[in-house]
Amino acid sequence: MLKTQVELLAEAHNPIMPDWSEVILGIVAFLILLFILKKYVVPRFEKAYEERAQKIEGGIEKAEKAQAEAEKALSEYKAQLADARSEAAKIRDDARLEAEQIKAELREQAESESQRIVAQGHAQLQAQKAQIVAELRAEMGRNAVELAGRIVGESLEDEARRRGTVDRFLAELETVGANGAANGAGK
């Protein structure tokens, strides 16, 4: 029985099953490749991986530090702002108090100036009153001496006598006026 060429070829070489020499060569090449990868490539990848991980961790730490510093700066800013606001309120209150004090001082000065002016006016009035009273006394004294001279019929030319007479007369008038004022005030 003759086998056909195709059958012979099919028996000789199975396409699904590789040759044992190829399998052994593949295994040796794979082991050499594994050795090279493990010896040279993997340590470099691990070193690069560690460096990258450290950079990332360092970046995270830096970011956390920066965030903590920013929060600290923000809290300090808020504290300074609160202090500035309270300082402004204190300054405003102090200014109000100072304004009130200045206003009170000005009011006191105005009142004292007013009282001084009124007192000066009273003093001037008293001086004018005293001057008028003195003039009236002199005039009354002359009139009284002249009238008394006519009534008595003698000349009261003597200055000392005239003064004594006028002073007595005026003293009696003042006594009568003072009694009348005291009686009027007592009522």
Short mmCIF file of C-alpha atoms in Angstrom, two decimals:
data_model
loop_
_atom_site.label_atom_id
_atom_site.label_comp_id
_atom_site.label_asym_id
_atom_site.label_seq_id
_atom_site.Cartn_x
_atom_site.Cartn_y
_atom_site.Cartn_z
CA MET A 1 0.00 0.00 0.00
CA LEU A 2 1.34 2.82 -1.09
CA LYS A 3 1.21 5.76 0.94
CA THR A 4 0.77 8.98 -0.73
CA GLN A 5 3.16 11.73 -0.40
CA VAL A 6 0.87 13.84 1.66
CA GLU A 7 0.38 11.12 4.14
CA LEU A 8 4.07 10.62 4.41
CA LEU A 9 4.66 14.26 4.99
CA ALA A 10 1.88 14.36 7.47
CA GLU A 11 3.42 11.53 9.43
CA ALA A 12 6.86 13.01 9.27
CA HIS A 13 6.12 16.43 10.56
CA ASN A 14 3.25 17.31 12.84
CA PRO A 15 2.59 21.10 12.65
CA ILE A 16 1.12 21.17 16.13
CA MET A 17 4.03 19.47 17.81
CA PRO A 18 7.36 21.32 17.65
CA ASP A 19 10.71 19.66 17.31
CA TRP A 20 12.47 18.73 20.51
CA SER A 21 15.55 20.62 19.50
CA GLU A 22 13.54 23.80 19.04
CA VAL A 23 11.91 23.38 22.42
CA ILE A 24 15.26 22.92 24.17
CA LEU A 25 16.76 25.87 22.30
CA GLY A 26 13.74 28.03 23.24
CA ILE A 27 14.04 27.04 26.89
CA VAL A 28 17.78 27.86 26.97
CA ALA A 29 17.19 31.21 25.25
CA PHE A 30 14.35 31.95 27.66
CA LEU A 31 16.57 31.14 30.68
CA ILE A 32 19.39 33.33 29.31
CA LEU A 33 16.89 36.15 28.74
CA LEU A 34 15.52 35.68 32.28
CA PHE A 35 19.04 35.78 33.71
CA ILE A 36 19.89 38.99 31.82
CA LEU A 37 16.60 40.63 32.81
CA LYS A 38 17.05 39.66 36.45
CA LYS A 39 20.72 40.65 36.60
CA TYR A 40 20.64 43.96 34.73
CA VAL A 41 17.18 45.22 33.79
CA VAL A 42 15.12 44.48 36.90
CA PRO A 43 17.53 46.25 39.32
CA ARG A 44 17.46 49.34 37.11
CA PHE A 45 13.65 49.29 37.01
CA GLU A 46 13.52 48.83 40.78
CA LYS A 47 16.00 51.69 41.30
CA ALA A 48 14.00 53.95 39.00
CA TYR A 49 10.80 52.89 40.75
CA GLU A 50 12.26 53.70 44.20
CA GLU A 51 13.57 57.07 43.02
CA ARG A 52 10.19 57.90 41.57
CA ALA A 53 8.41 56.77 44.74
CA GLN A 54 10.78 58.90 46.85
CA LYS A 55 10.21 61.89 44.61
CA ILE A 56 6.48 61.42 44.90
CA GLU A 57 6.67 61.00 48.68
CA GLY A 58 8.97 64.02 48.91
CA GLY A 59 6.56 66.00 46.77
CA ILE A 60 3.68 64.95 48.99
CA GLU A 61 5.64 65.92 52.09
CA LYS A 62 6.57 69.26 50.54
CA ALA A 63 2.95 69.82 49.55
CA GLU A 64 1.80 68.96 53.08
CA LYS A 65 4.43 71.31 54.57
CA ALA A 66 3.44 74.05 52.14
CA GLN A 67 -0.22 73.51 53.00
CA ALA A 68 0.57 73.60 56.74
CA GLU A 69 2.59 76.80 56.26
CA ALA A 70 -0.23 78.31 54.21
CA GLU A 71 -2.76 77.43 56.90
CA LYS A 72 -0.44 78.88 59.56
CA ALA A 73 0.00 82.06 57.50
CA LEU A 74 -3.77 82.26 57.00
CA SER A 75 -4.43 81.88 60.73
CA GLU A 76 -1.76 84.53 61.48
CA TYR A 77 -3.35 86.82 58.89
CA LYS A 78 -6.77 86.29 60.43
CA ALA A 79 -5.34 86.98 63.89
CA GLN A 80 -3.63 90.14 62.64
CA LEU A 81 -6.82 91.22 60.92
CA ALA A 82 -8.80 90.66 64.11
CA ASP A 83 -6.15 92.60 66.07
CA ALA A 84 -6.27 95.41 63.52
CA ARG A 85 -10.06 95.53 63.75
CA SER A 86 -10.00 95.61 67.54
CA GLU A 87 -7.23 98.25 67.43
CA ALA A 88 -9.32 100.32 65.02
CA ALA A 89 -12.34 100.00 67.30
CA LYS A 90 -10.20 101.01 70.28
CA ILE A 91 -8.80 104.00 68.39
CA ARG A 92 -12.31 104.99 67.34
CA ASP A 93 -13.55 104.70 70.95
CA ASP A 94 -10.53 106.64 72.22
CA ALA A 95 -11.19 109.34 69.62
CA ARG A 96 -14.82 109.56 70.75
CA LEU A 97 -13.77 109.85 74.38
CA GLU A 98 -11.17 112.46 73.50
CA ALA A 99 -13.74 114.38 71.46
CA GLU A 100 -16.13 114.27 74.43
CA GLN A 101 -13.36 115.48 76.75
CA ILE A 102 -12.42 118.27 74.36
CA LYS A 103 -16.08 119.24 74.03
CA ALA A 104 -16.46 119.25 77.83
CA GLU A 105 -13.27 121.30 78.23
CA LEU A 106 -14.44 123.79 75.61
CA ARG A 107 -17.81 123.98 77.32
CA GLU A 108 -16.09 124.61 80.68
CA GLN A 109 -13.85 127.24 79.11
CA ALA A 110 -16.85 128.90 77.50
CA GLU A 111 -18.75 128.86 80.80
CA SER A 112 -15.78 130.22 82.73
CA GLU A 113 -15.24 132.89 80.06
CA SER A 114 -18.93 133.71 80.23
CA GLN A 115 -18.78 133.91 84.03
CA ARG A 116 -15.65 136.06 83.80
CA ILE A 117 -17.37 138.41 81.34
CA VAL A 118 -20.48 138.54 83.55
CA ALA A 119 -18.31 139.17 86.63
CA GLN A 120 -16.41 141.87 84.76
CA GLY A 121 -19.72 143.40 83.73
CA HIS A 122 -20.92 143.30 87.35
CA ALA A 123 -17.66 144.86 88.49
CA GLN A 124 -18.05 147.60 85.89
CA LEU A 125 -21.65 148.10 86.95
CA GLN A 126 -20.56 148.27 90.61
CA ALA A 127 -17.84 150.78 89.72
CA GLN A 128 -20.31 152.85 87.73
CA LYS A 129 -22.84 152.56 90.55
CA ALA A 130 -20.23 153.66 93.09
CA GLN A 131 -19.23 156.56 90.83
CA ILE A 132 -22.87 157.57 90.35
CA VAL A 133 -23.53 157.21 94.09
CA ALA A 134 -20.48 159.35 94.83
CA GLU A 135 -21.61 161.96 92.32
CA LEU A 136 -25.14 161.85 93.70
CA ARG A 137 -23.81 162.19 97.26
CA ALA A 138 -21.74 165.15 96.27
CA GLU A 139 -24.70 166.69 94.44
CA MET A 140 -27.07 165.84 97.28
CA GLY A 141 -24.57 167.19 99.75
CA ARG A 142 -24.31 170.49 97.90
CA ASN A 143 -28.07 170.70 97.54
CA ALA A 144 -28.59 169.74 101.20
CA VAL A 145 -26.03 172.30 102.40
CA GLU A 146 -27.55 174.98 100.23
CA LEU A 147 -31.06 174.11 101.37
CA ALA A 148 -30.00 173.85 105.00
CA GLY A 149 -28.20 177.17 104.67
CA ARG A 150 -31.38 178.79 103.43
CA ILE A 151 -33.47 177.18 106.16
CA VAL A 152 -31.05 177.87 108.99
CA GLY A 153 -30.09 181.19 107.65
CA GLU A 154 -26.41 180.80 108.26
CA SER A 155 -23.69 179.93 105.86
CA LEU A 156 -22.39 176.41 106.03
CA GLU A 157 -19.34 177.23 104.03
CA ASP A 158 -16.97 175.48 106.29
CA GLU A 159 -15.89 172.35 104.43
CA ALA A 160 -15.42 170.17 107.50
CA ARG A 161 -18.80 171.04 108.85
CA ARG A 162 -20.42 170.55 105.51
CA ARG A 163 -18.86 167.11 105.12
CA GLY A 164 -19.87 166.02 108.57
CA THR A 165 -23.43 167.18 107.98
CA VAL A 166 -23.66 165.48 104.60
CA ASP A 167 -22.14 162.25 105.87
CA ARG A 168 -24.55 162.15 108.82
CA PHE A 169 -27.49 162.81 106.55
CA LEU A 170 -26.47 160.08 104.11
CA ALA A 171 -25.76 157.62 106.91
CA GLU A 172 -29.26 158.18 108.24
CA LEU A 173 -30.70 157.62 104.75
CA GLU A 174 -28.73 154.39 104.36
CA THR A 175 -29.89 153.15 107.77
CA VAL A 176 -33.47 153.87 106.90
CA GLY A 177 -33.02 152.20 103.48
CA ALA A 178 -31.31 149.14 104.96
CA ASN A 179 -34.04 148.72 107.61
CA GLY A 180 -36.68 149.02 104.94
CA ALA A 181 -34.91 146.43 102.76
CA ALA A 182 -34.50 144.04 105.73
CA ASN A 183 -38.15 144.44 106.65
CA GLY A 184 -39.15 143.83 103.02
CA ALA A 185 -36.94 140.71 102.81
CA GLY A 186 -38.25 139.37 106.12
CA LYS A 187 -41.86 139.52 104.97
#
